[in-house]
Short mmCIF file of C-alpha atoms in Angstrom, two decimals:
data_model
loop_
_atom_site.label_atom_id
_atom_site.label_comp_id
_atom_site.label_asym_id
_atom_site.label_seq_id
_atom_site.Cartn_x
_atom_site.Cartn_y
_atom_site.Cartn_z
CA MET B 1 198.73 -26.72 45.55
CA SER B 2 197.83 -27.57 42.30
CA GLN B 3 199.63 -27.67 38.91
CA SER B 4 198.78 -24.37 37.90
CA ASP B 5 199.36 -22.83 41.30
CA SER B 6 203.24 -23.88 41.43
CA ARG B 7 203.38 -22.99 37.45
CA SER B 8 202.16 -19.14 38.89
CA TRP B 9 205.30 -19.10 41.43
CA LEU B 10 207.82 -20.78 38.85
CA ASP B 11 207.05 -18.35 36.06
CA LYS B 12 207.59 -15.29 38.33
CA LEU B 13 211.08 -16.35 39.06
CA PRO B 14 214.16 -14.24 38.10
CA PRO B 15 215.55 -13.95 34.59
CA ALA B 16 218.86 -15.64 35.41
CA PHE B 17 216.95 -18.74 37.05
CA GLN B 18 215.04 -19.19 34.07
CA ALA B 19 217.64 -19.67 31.56
CA TYR B 20 219.77 -21.50 34.31
CA ARG B 21 217.04 -23.95 34.58
CA ASN B 22 216.69 -23.65 30.76
CA GLY B 23 213.68 -25.80 30.67
CA ARG B 24 213.83 -28.80 32.77
CA ARG B 25 212.25 -29.59 35.73
CA LEU B 26 213.06 -28.19 38.74
CA ASP B 27 213.79 -31.05 41.33
CA GLU B 28 213.66 -29.25 44.77
CA VAL B 29 213.85 -25.91 46.35
CA GLU B 30 216.09 -25.47 49.65
CA CYS B 31 214.62 -22.75 52.44
CA ILE B 32 217.47 -21.58 53.90
CA ILE B 33 217.86 -18.79 56.78
CA PRO B 34 221.41 -17.43 58.41
CA ASP B 35 222.26 -18.32 61.49
CA LEU B 36 223.87 -16.24 64.33
CA ASN B 37 227.58 -17.16 62.47
CA GLY B 38 226.46 -16.70 58.66
CA MET B 39 225.77 -20.91 58.40
CA SER B 40 223.00 -21.53 55.94
CA ARG B 41 220.37 -23.52 57.44
CA GLY B 42 216.69 -24.74 56.55
CA LYS B 43 214.83 -27.37 54.95
CA ALA B 44 214.94 -28.94 51.40
CA MET B 45 211.91 -30.26 50.05
CA PRO B 46 210.68 -31.25 46.58
CA VAL B 47 209.05 -28.60 44.37
CA LYS B 48 205.81 -30.16 44.91
CA LYS B 49 205.91 -29.32 48.34
CA PHE B 50 206.40 -25.85 48.72
CA SER B 51 204.21 -23.22 48.28
CA PRO B 52 205.26 -19.31 49.01
CA GLU B 53 201.88 -19.30 50.89
CA THR B 54 202.54 -22.71 53.03
CA PRO B 55 204.19 -22.28 56.24
CA ILE B 56 207.49 -23.78 56.91
CA TYR B 57 209.04 -24.11 60.70
CA LEU B 58 211.98 -24.57 62.53
CA PRO B 59 212.71 -24.43 65.97
CA ILE B 60 214.59 -21.10 67.63
CA SER B 61 217.06 -23.77 69.49
CA ILE B 62 219.25 -22.82 66.32
CA PHE B 63 220.06 -19.69 67.70
CA TYR B 64 220.84 -20.95 71.11
CA GLN B 65 223.98 -23.65 69.65
CA THR B 66 227.80 -22.41 68.80
CA ILE B 67 229.59 -22.83 66.31
CA THR B 68 230.39 -26.75 67.21
CA GLY B 69 226.91 -27.36 67.72
CA GLN B 70 226.78 -27.39 71.82
CA ASP B 71 223.37 -26.06 73.25
CA VAL B 72 224.15 -22.73 75.17
CA GLU B 73 221.78 -22.50 78.46
CA MET B 74 220.16 -19.51 78.84
CA ASP B 75 218.12 -17.57 82.28
CA ILE B 76 215.04 -17.86 79.71
CA THR B 77 211.63 -19.22 81.09
CA ASN B 78 210.74 -22.36 79.30
CA GLN B 79 214.16 -22.16 76.89
CA TRP B 80 213.58 -25.53 75.86
CA ALA B 81 209.94 -26.07 74.89
CA GLU B 82 210.69 -25.77 71.64
CA SER B 83 208.80 -22.80 70.08
CA ASP B 84 208.76 -22.99 66.41
CA MET B 85 209.70 -20.05 64.31
CA VAL B 86 208.00 -19.15 60.79
CA LEU B 87 209.86 -19.14 57.88
CA VAL B 88 208.18 -16.33 55.59
CA PRO B 89 210.12 -16.87 52.04
CA ASP B 90 211.56 -13.61 50.67
CA MET B 91 211.09 -14.08 46.95
CA SER B 92 213.35 -11.32 45.46
CA THR B 93 215.73 -13.70 46.80
CA ALA B 94 214.55 -16.54 44.83
CA MET B 95 217.99 -18.15 42.97
CA ALA B 96 220.06 -21.05 41.51
CA ALA B 97 221.96 -23.65 43.43
CA PRO B 98 223.87 -24.12 40.19
CA TRP B 99 226.18 -27.01 41.94
CA ALA B 100 223.73 -29.01 42.34
CA LYS B 101 223.18 -32.19 40.38
CA GLN B 102 219.42 -31.27 39.52
CA PRO B 103 217.94 -28.02 38.75
CA THR B 104 217.32 -26.81 42.40
CA LEU B 105 216.24 -23.19 43.89
CA GLN B 106 217.42 -21.56 47.11
CA ILE B 107 215.45 -18.78 49.11
CA ILE B 108 216.54 -17.01 51.75
CA HIS B 109 213.51 -16.77 54.66
CA ASP B 110 212.18 -14.11 57.02
CA LEU B 111 211.65 -15.22 60.82
CA GLN B 112 208.74 -14.57 62.62
CA ASP B 113 206.56 -15.55 65.56
CA PHE B 114 203.25 -17.01 65.14
CA GLU B 115 201.43 -13.65 65.66
CA GLY B 116 203.86 -12.11 62.46
CA LYS B 117 206.65 -10.24 64.83
CA PRO B 118 209.75 -10.60 63.63
CA ILE B 119 212.18 -12.99 65.37
CA PHE B 120 214.37 -11.17 67.86
CA CYS B 121 217.57 -13.00 67.03
CA ALA B 122 217.72 -13.71 63.63
CA PRO B 123 220.24 -11.47 62.06
CA ARG B 124 218.49 -10.44 58.88
CA ASN B 125 215.99 -8.93 61.07
CA ILE B 126 218.89 -7.29 63.05
CA LEU B 127 219.50 -5.47 60.34
CA LYS B 128 216.27 -4.61 58.51
CA HIS B 129 215.87 -2.79 62.12
CA VAL B 130 218.81 -0.87 62.15
CA ILE B 131 217.85 0.16 58.27
CA ASP B 132 214.57 0.87 59.71
CA LEU B 133 216.10 3.70 62.17
CA TYR B 134 218.00 5.31 58.82
CA ALA B 135 214.39 5.39 57.49
CA ARG B 136 212.73 7.39 59.67
CA ARG B 137 215.14 10.06 59.00
CA GLY B 138 214.78 10.11 55.80
CA TRP B 139 218.02 8.34 55.18
CA LYS B 140 219.10 5.20 53.33
CA PRO B 141 222.59 3.54 53.94
CA VAL B 142 224.33 1.97 50.65
CA ILE B 143 227.12 -0.26 50.94
CA ALA B 144 229.88 -1.93 48.95
CA PRO B 145 231.44 -4.84 50.62
CA GLU B 146 235.25 -6.53 49.06
CA LEU B 147 235.48 -9.82 50.21
CA GLU B 148 239.05 -11.69 50.82
CA PHE B 149 239.44 -15.24 50.99
CA TYR B 150 241.75 -18.16 50.72
CA LEU B 151 242.00 -21.08 48.32
CA THR B 152 243.53 -23.74 50.09
CA LYS B 153 244.99 -27.50 50.09
CA PRO B 154 241.97 -29.70 51.31
CA ASN B 155 243.00 -29.92 54.63
CA VAL B 156 241.09 -33.25 55.92
CA ASP B 157 243.38 -33.12 59.47
CA PRO B 158 242.81 -30.30 61.54
CA ASN B 159 246.40 -31.23 63.31
CA GLU B 160 247.68 -29.95 60.28
CA PRO B 161 248.91 -26.51 58.94
CA ILE B 162 246.79 -25.31 56.10
CA GLN B 163 248.78 -25.29 53.27
CA PRO B 164 248.08 -23.07 50.07
CA PRO B 165 246.74 -24.86 46.48
CA VAL B 166 248.63 -26.40 43.98
CA GLY B 167 247.24 -23.98 41.17
CA ARG B 168 248.03 -25.10 37.16
CA SER B 169 252.14 -24.57 37.11
CA GLY B 170 251.91 -27.56 39.54
CA ARG B 171 253.85 -25.39 42.39
CA SER B 172 252.04 -24.22 45.45
CA GLY B 173 252.77 -20.21 46.04
CA THR B 174 254.08 -19.17 49.27
CA ALA B 175 255.21 -15.45 48.27
CA LEU B 176 253.34 -12.42 48.52
CA GLN B 177 251.69 -11.03 45.23
CA SER B 178 249.61 -8.59 45.82
CA TYR B 179 247.65 -7.54 42.38
CA SER B 180 249.68 -10.22 40.61
CA MET B 181 247.57 -11.21 37.54
CA THR B 182 249.57 -14.50 37.28
CA ALA B 183 248.69 -15.61 40.76
CA VAL B 184 244.88 -15.12 39.70
CA ASP B 185 245.49 -17.01 36.46
CA GLU B 186 246.78 -20.11 38.40
CA TYR B 187 243.71 -20.96 40.30
CA GLY B 188 241.86 -19.67 36.81
CA PRO B 189 239.50 -23.00 36.72
CA VAL B 190 238.55 -22.06 40.23
CA ILE B 191 237.55 -18.23 39.38
CA ASP B 192 235.81 -19.26 36.13
CA ASN B 193 233.51 -21.89 37.96
CA ILE B 194 232.89 -19.00 40.56
CA TYR B 195 232.07 -16.57 37.88
CA ASP B 196 229.72 -19.27 36.01
CA TYR B 197 228.06 -20.03 39.41
CA ALA B 198 226.92 -16.59 40.09
CA GLU B 199 225.98 -15.50 36.37
CA ALA B 200 223.65 -19.09 37.39
CA ALA B 201 222.30 -17.19 40.70
CA GLY B 202 222.17 -13.98 39.08
CA LEU B 203 224.85 -12.17 41.32
CA HIS B 204 227.37 -9.81 39.79
CA ILE B 205 230.97 -9.37 40.50
CA ASP B 206 232.35 -6.03 40.06
CA SER B 207 236.17 -7.07 39.84
CA VAL B 208 238.14 -9.73 41.12
CA ILE B 209 242.23 -9.34 42.67
CA GLN B 210 244.81 -11.27 44.32
CA GLU B 211 245.68 -9.97 47.42
CA ASP B 212 248.72 -10.38 49.95
CA GLY B 213 248.62 -13.97 50.87
CA ALA B 214 249.32 -17.24 49.07
CA GLY B 215 246.11 -18.23 47.45
CA GLN B 216 244.09 -15.10 48.72
CA VAL B 217 241.71 -13.85 46.56
CA GLU B 218 239.25 -10.87 46.73
CA PHE B 219 236.05 -10.18 45.10
CA ASN B 220 234.53 -6.95 44.99
CA LEU B 221 230.51 -6.20 44.84
CA SER B 222 228.75 -3.78 43.30
CA HIS B 223 227.25 -0.63 46.20
CA GLY B 224 223.17 -0.86 46.65
CA SER B 225 221.16 -1.25 49.62
CA PRO B 226 222.41 -3.35 53.14
CA LEU B 227 220.12 -5.89 52.65
CA LEU B 228 220.58 -6.59 48.87
CA LEU B 229 225.04 -7.16 49.93
CA ALA B 230 224.79 -8.74 52.51
CA ASP B 231 222.20 -11.32 51.28
CA GLN B 232 224.81 -11.74 48.34
CA VAL B 233 227.49 -11.97 50.64
CA PHE B 234 225.87 -14.76 52.34
CA TYR B 235 224.99 -16.47 48.83
CA PHE B 236 229.13 -15.94 47.44
CA LYS B 237 230.02 -17.47 50.60
CA ARG B 238 228.41 -20.66 49.80
CA ILE B 239 228.85 -20.30 45.84
CA ILE B 240 232.48 -19.94 46.71
CA LYS B 241 232.70 -22.69 48.84
CA GLU B 242 231.08 -24.47 46.06
CA ALA B 243 233.22 -24.03 43.43
CA ALA B 244 236.27 -24.52 45.11
CA LEU B 245 235.23 -28.19 46.11
CA ASN B 246 234.27 -28.83 42.39
CA ASN B 247 238.10 -28.02 41.19
CA GLY B 248 239.97 -30.16 44.52
CA MET B 249 240.51 -26.96 46.55
CA PHE B 250 239.16 -25.50 50.05
CA ALA B 251 238.42 -21.95 50.06
CA THR B 252 238.33 -20.44 53.65
CA PHE B 253 236.54 -17.27 54.93
CA MET B 254 238.60 -17.90 58.53
CA ALA B 255 240.23 -14.46 59.38
CA LYS B 256 243.66 -15.77 59.69
CA PRO B 257 243.67 -19.45 58.05
CA MET B 258 247.67 -19.77 58.19
CA ARG B 259 250.46 -18.05 60.46
CA ASP B 260 252.88 -16.79 57.85
CA GLN B 261 250.08 -15.03 55.36
CA PRO B 262 248.08 -11.99 56.30
CA GLY B 263 244.66 -12.41 57.30
CA SER B 264 241.40 -11.55 55.46
CA ALA B 265 238.95 -8.87 55.60
CA MET B 266 235.72 -7.74 54.36
CA HIS B 267 235.72 -4.14 53.65
CA VAL B 268 232.88 -2.29 53.77
CA HIS B 269 232.32 0.78 51.92
CA GLN B 270 229.30 3.16 53.66
CA SER B 271 227.75 5.88 52.67
CA VAL B 272 224.26 7.53 53.17
CA VAL B 273 221.64 9.23 50.58
CA ASP B 274 218.55 11.08 51.18
CA ILE B 275 215.82 8.87 50.62
CA THR B 276 213.96 11.79 48.57
CA THR B 277 216.30 12.95 46.77
CA GLY B 278 219.09 10.26 46.28
CA LYS B 279 221.63 13.20 46.80
CA ASN B 280 224.56 11.67 49.70
CA ILE B 281 223.78 13.41 52.75
CA PHE B 282 227.84 13.13 53.59
CA SER B 283 228.71 16.30 50.27
CA ASP B 284 227.03 19.39 50.38
CA ALA B 285 225.79 21.36 47.69
CA GLN B 286 229.40 22.85 46.82
CA GLY B 287 230.35 19.27 47.10
CA ASN B 288 232.29 19.68 50.67
CA ALA B 289 232.53 17.30 53.36
CA THR B 290 229.02 17.79 55.47
CA GLU B 291 229.04 17.94 59.19
CA LEU B 292 226.49 14.03 58.95
CA PHE B 293 229.96 13.07 57.53
CA ARG B 294 231.88 13.88 60.28
CA TYR B 295 229.45 12.65 62.67
CA PHE B 296 229.10 8.81 61.12
CA ILE B 297 233.16 9.02 61.59
CA GLY B 298 233.48 10.28 64.75
CA GLY B 299 230.58 7.88 65.89
CA THR B 300 232.24 5.29 64.23
CA GLN B 301 235.60 5.60 65.86
CA LYS B 302 233.28 5.85 69.05
CA HIS B 303 231.66 2.44 69.10
CA LEU B 304 233.48 0.53 66.85
CA ILE B 305 235.35 -0.81 69.89
CA GLU B 306 232.19 -2.14 71.30
CA VAL B 307 230.76 -4.33 68.07
CA MET B 308 233.75 -6.05 67.91
CA PRO B 309 232.08 -9.07 68.97
CA LEU B 310 229.85 -8.93 65.86
CA ILE B 311 232.69 -7.43 63.23
CA ALA B 312 235.61 -10.39 65.01
CA PRO B 313 232.99 -12.83 66.25
CA ASN B 314 235.70 -15.51 66.66
CA VAL B 315 238.99 -16.28 68.80
CA ASN B 316 240.54 -16.51 65.25
CA SER B 317 239.49 -13.24 64.23
CA TYR B 318 241.78 -11.75 66.53
CA ARG B 319 244.76 -13.36 65.22
CA ARG B 320 244.54 -11.12 61.75
CA PHE B 321 245.18 -7.88 63.86
CA GLU B 322 248.76 -9.06 65.11
CA SER B 323 251.39 -6.22 64.35
CA GLU B 324 253.95 -8.51 63.11
CA ALA B 325 255.14 -9.07 59.37
CA ASN B 326 252.94 -10.49 56.60
CA SER B 327 249.58 -8.52 58.88
CA SER B 328 247.81 -5.68 56.29
CA ALA B 329 244.84 -5.85 59.34
CA PRO B 330 244.26 -2.22 60.97
CA THR B 331 244.80 -2.18 64.59
CA ASN B 332 243.12 1.42 65.33
CA THR B 333 239.70 3.48 64.84
CA ALA B 334 242.12 6.28 63.50
CA TRP B 335 240.49 7.69 60.28
CA GLY B 336 242.25 9.42 57.50
CA TYR B 337 242.26 10.23 53.86
CA ASP B 338 243.11 7.33 51.29
CA ASN B 339 245.55 5.92 54.34
CA ARG B 340 245.26 2.42 54.48
CA ALA B 341 247.54 2.34 57.82
CA THR B 342 243.83 3.63 59.64
CA GLY B 343 240.82 0.89 60.49
CA LEU B 344 238.70 4.01 58.99
CA ARG B 345 239.36 5.50 55.55
CA VAL B 346 237.86 7.60 53.79
CA PRO B 347 238.39 6.77 49.90
CA HIS B 348 239.26 9.29 47.00
CA SER B 349 235.89 10.16 45.46
CA GLY B 350 233.76 12.77 43.64
CA PRO B 351 231.07 14.15 46.06
CA GLN B 352 228.51 12.00 45.02
CA ASP B 353 230.35 8.99 46.07
CA ARG B 354 231.85 10.33 49.33
CA ARG B 355 231.56 7.38 51.48
CA LEU B 356 233.57 5.42 54.76
CA GLU B 357 235.31 3.14 54.36
CA ASN B 358 235.39 0.29 57.87
CA ARG B 359 238.39 -1.89 56.99
CA VAL B 360 238.39 -3.34 60.81
CA ILE B 361 235.09 -5.88 59.79
CA GLY B 362 236.34 -9.38 59.37
CA VAL B 363 235.68 -11.76 56.70
CA ASP B 364 234.85 -14.67 59.48
CA THR B 365 231.93 -12.30 59.85
CA ASN B 366 227.98 -13.05 59.65
CA PRO B 367 227.85 -10.17 57.17
CA TYR B 368 224.05 -9.12 58.27
CA LEU B 369 225.63 -8.84 61.76
CA SER B 370 228.57 -6.65 61.05
CA ILE B 371 226.98 -4.42 58.40
CA ALA B 372 224.04 -3.70 61.21
CA ALA B 373 227.07 -3.24 63.37
CA SER B 374 229.05 -0.88 61.76
CA LEU B 375 225.89 1.53 60.07
CA ALA B 376 224.79 1.53 63.81
CA CYS B 377 227.94 3.24 64.76
CA GLY B 378 227.82 5.98 62.04
CA TYR B 379 223.53 6.16 62.91
CA LEU B 380 224.54 6.89 66.46
CA GLY B 381 227.24 9.23 65.52
CA MET B 382 225.20 11.53 63.36
CA ILE B 383 222.52 11.27 66.00
CA ASP B 384 224.59 12.10 68.87
CA GLN B 385 226.60 14.50 66.92
CA THR B 386 229.81 13.03 67.55
CA GLU B 387 233.01 14.73 67.01
CA PRO B 388 235.75 12.62 65.11
CA SER B 389 239.72 13.08 65.74
CA ALA B 390 241.88 14.74 63.55
CA PRO B 391 242.44 12.72 60.32
CA ALA B 392 245.65 10.82 60.58
CA GLU B 393 248.37 11.16 57.93
CA GLY B 394 250.47 8.11 56.71
CA GLU B 395 251.82 5.99 59.67
CA LEU B 396 250.21 5.48 62.96
CA ASP B 397 253.16 6.67 66.23
CA ASP B 398 252.42 4.87 69.36
CA GLN B 399 250.68 7.65 70.95
CA GLN B 400 247.77 7.79 67.96
CA GLN B 401 248.04 4.11 68.06
CA ALA B 402 247.03 3.77 72.00
CA GLN B 403 244.32 6.48 71.48
CA SER B 404 242.75 4.50 68.89
CA TYR B 405 243.23 1.04 69.86
CA ILE B 406 241.44 -2.03 68.96
CA PRO B 407 240.70 -4.75 71.42
CA THR B 408 243.55 -7.99 70.27
CA THR B 409 241.89 -10.85 72.47
CA PHE B 410 238.06 -12.04 72.32
CA ASP B 411 237.68 -11.89 75.60
CA GLU B 412 238.16 -8.41 75.76
CA ALA B 413 236.29 -7.62 73.42
CA LEU B 414 233.26 -9.18 74.43
CA ARG B 415 234.09 -7.68 77.92
CA ILE B 416 233.53 -4.06 76.39
CA PHE B 417 230.66 -5.31 74.55
CA ALA B 418 228.77 -6.19 78.24
CA GLY B 419 228.78 -2.59 78.45
CA ALA B 420 227.98 -1.30 75.25
CA THR B 421 224.42 0.99 76.12
CA GLU B 422 223.34 2.89 72.92
CA ILE B 423 224.84 -0.16 70.79
CA ARG B 424 222.40 -2.60 72.52
CA GLN B 425 219.91 -0.29 72.31
CA ILE B 426 219.88 -0.33 68.79
CA LEU B 427 220.48 -3.85 68.02
CA GLY B 428 218.16 -4.76 70.86
CA GLU B 429 218.69 -6.29 74.59
CA ASP B 430 218.02 -9.55 74.17
CA PHE B 431 219.45 -10.65 70.98
CA CYS B 432 222.77 -9.47 72.71
CA GLN B 433 222.47 -11.68 75.86
CA LEU B 434 222.09 -14.42 73.79
CA TYR B 435 224.56 -13.44 71.21
CA ALA B 436 227.24 -12.92 73.88
CA GLU B 437 226.36 -16.35 75.70
CA VAL B 438 226.80 -18.14 72.65
CA LYS B 439 230.14 -16.53 71.76
CA LYS B 440 231.25 -17.03 75.55
CA GLU B 441 230.51 -20.56 75.20
CA GLU B 442 232.99 -20.69 72.15
CA LEU B 443 235.35 -18.78 73.85
CA ARG B 444 235.18 -21.46 77.03
CA GLN B 445 235.11 -24.28 74.75
CA PHE B 446 238.60 -23.13 72.67
CA HIS B 447 240.61 -22.55 76.11
CA ARG B 448 239.95 -26.17 77.21
CA GLU B 449 241.81 -26.96 74.16
CA ILE B 450 245.41 -27.74 74.25
CA SER B 451 247.34 -26.30 71.32
CA PRO B 452 250.22 -28.18 69.74
CA TRP B 453 252.55 -24.72 70.39
CA GLU B 454 251.94 -26.01 74.04
CA ARG B 455 252.54 -29.17 73.63
CA GLU B 456 255.92 -28.66 71.72
CA HIS B 457 257.37 -25.83 73.84
CA LEU B 458 256.24 -26.47 77.27
CA LEU B 459 255.19 -30.70 77.59
CA LEU B 460 258.79 -31.63 78.82
CA ASN B 461 261.13 -27.05 78.97
CA VAL B 462 258.55 -26.32 81.97
#
């Protein structure tokens, strides 16, 4: 690649990156992809080695690994023949890695085979396929995610419980402080650092609040296309973790990191607009809810329990759904108007902003897969004309809770997922088989462990 070729693509990078670079020599390019768990994988190279037109390769086996790095055996011919995937840069995702010591560019890549076909198990491809199903009907989904996470003391010994961080007051928070501005200010340097990193990367934060838990923060992102927002969530998780480390803390996206504190969700607001007119198809000309809106709710109610392994993808995810004190997570698929006791909430809004909020999704998900799964549920509802239940008012009674339950263990969720015929057709049977086997192996590894609770209460008492 010539020097002039290098300048041609560098000069086309977004203004935010040019401002971050500020005339400095670009040092490195990170070519990244999200794996099944939403972790960033890829290759880093000197800028002179990178060109948008030059192929980069990774082995497909990275999708056959558990979160611990354990290989999963599948009943696939020549699984370990180690076929390569072709990385295709999406230059619209190019942005700074502002925590790096030298100016660094990160770019999300799509994955194809050597014939140019999308790799079946790439999370970004799964979401693109679901978006395309909507487009074929003349629809365009719009989402807005809310990210909850915890700032914690550095936890360097996994045998020790996670503790809330020490803020500017010198104290470690323990009490519930929902919407407290003072609590947010306790971690001001970290929050400021996140904002600085986001600005350098060209990302926008709509608002920040203190959530219920000690050290628990929520960032709300502006609404937009599902792919754009999934990319932003993917980037933001890395930004938040790096900013926390820069301030002597950990940031964790575990669904339930501390026993006596609330869990963390990724609430996703969902609406659908007509591609041609841009009007919200959930509202009619008079501003009333349409049948399509009812069907979207009905489909989400019907299929949400089938996609639980995608929206609650870890053993720890199900600790968030405990019904004891300090748990604000919904344990049902009921829906209601501005009712936070339900898993599906219709917020107050004008007709153009009519939407359904999925409150069941955990923040520990791969954003591409959880958003794709949630949108697939609503899509099936609209196609199959699935009627929802009556809206719930106030707290659910025992009968309502039983009629709209969600799986409370990973084992049960995986069993239900195995029989989700329509969902598996949309997401791809090969992908669903692979994903389930990876998660089953993670579950097997978890069940082999002996917990501190077992050692404390069973060692000498049974």
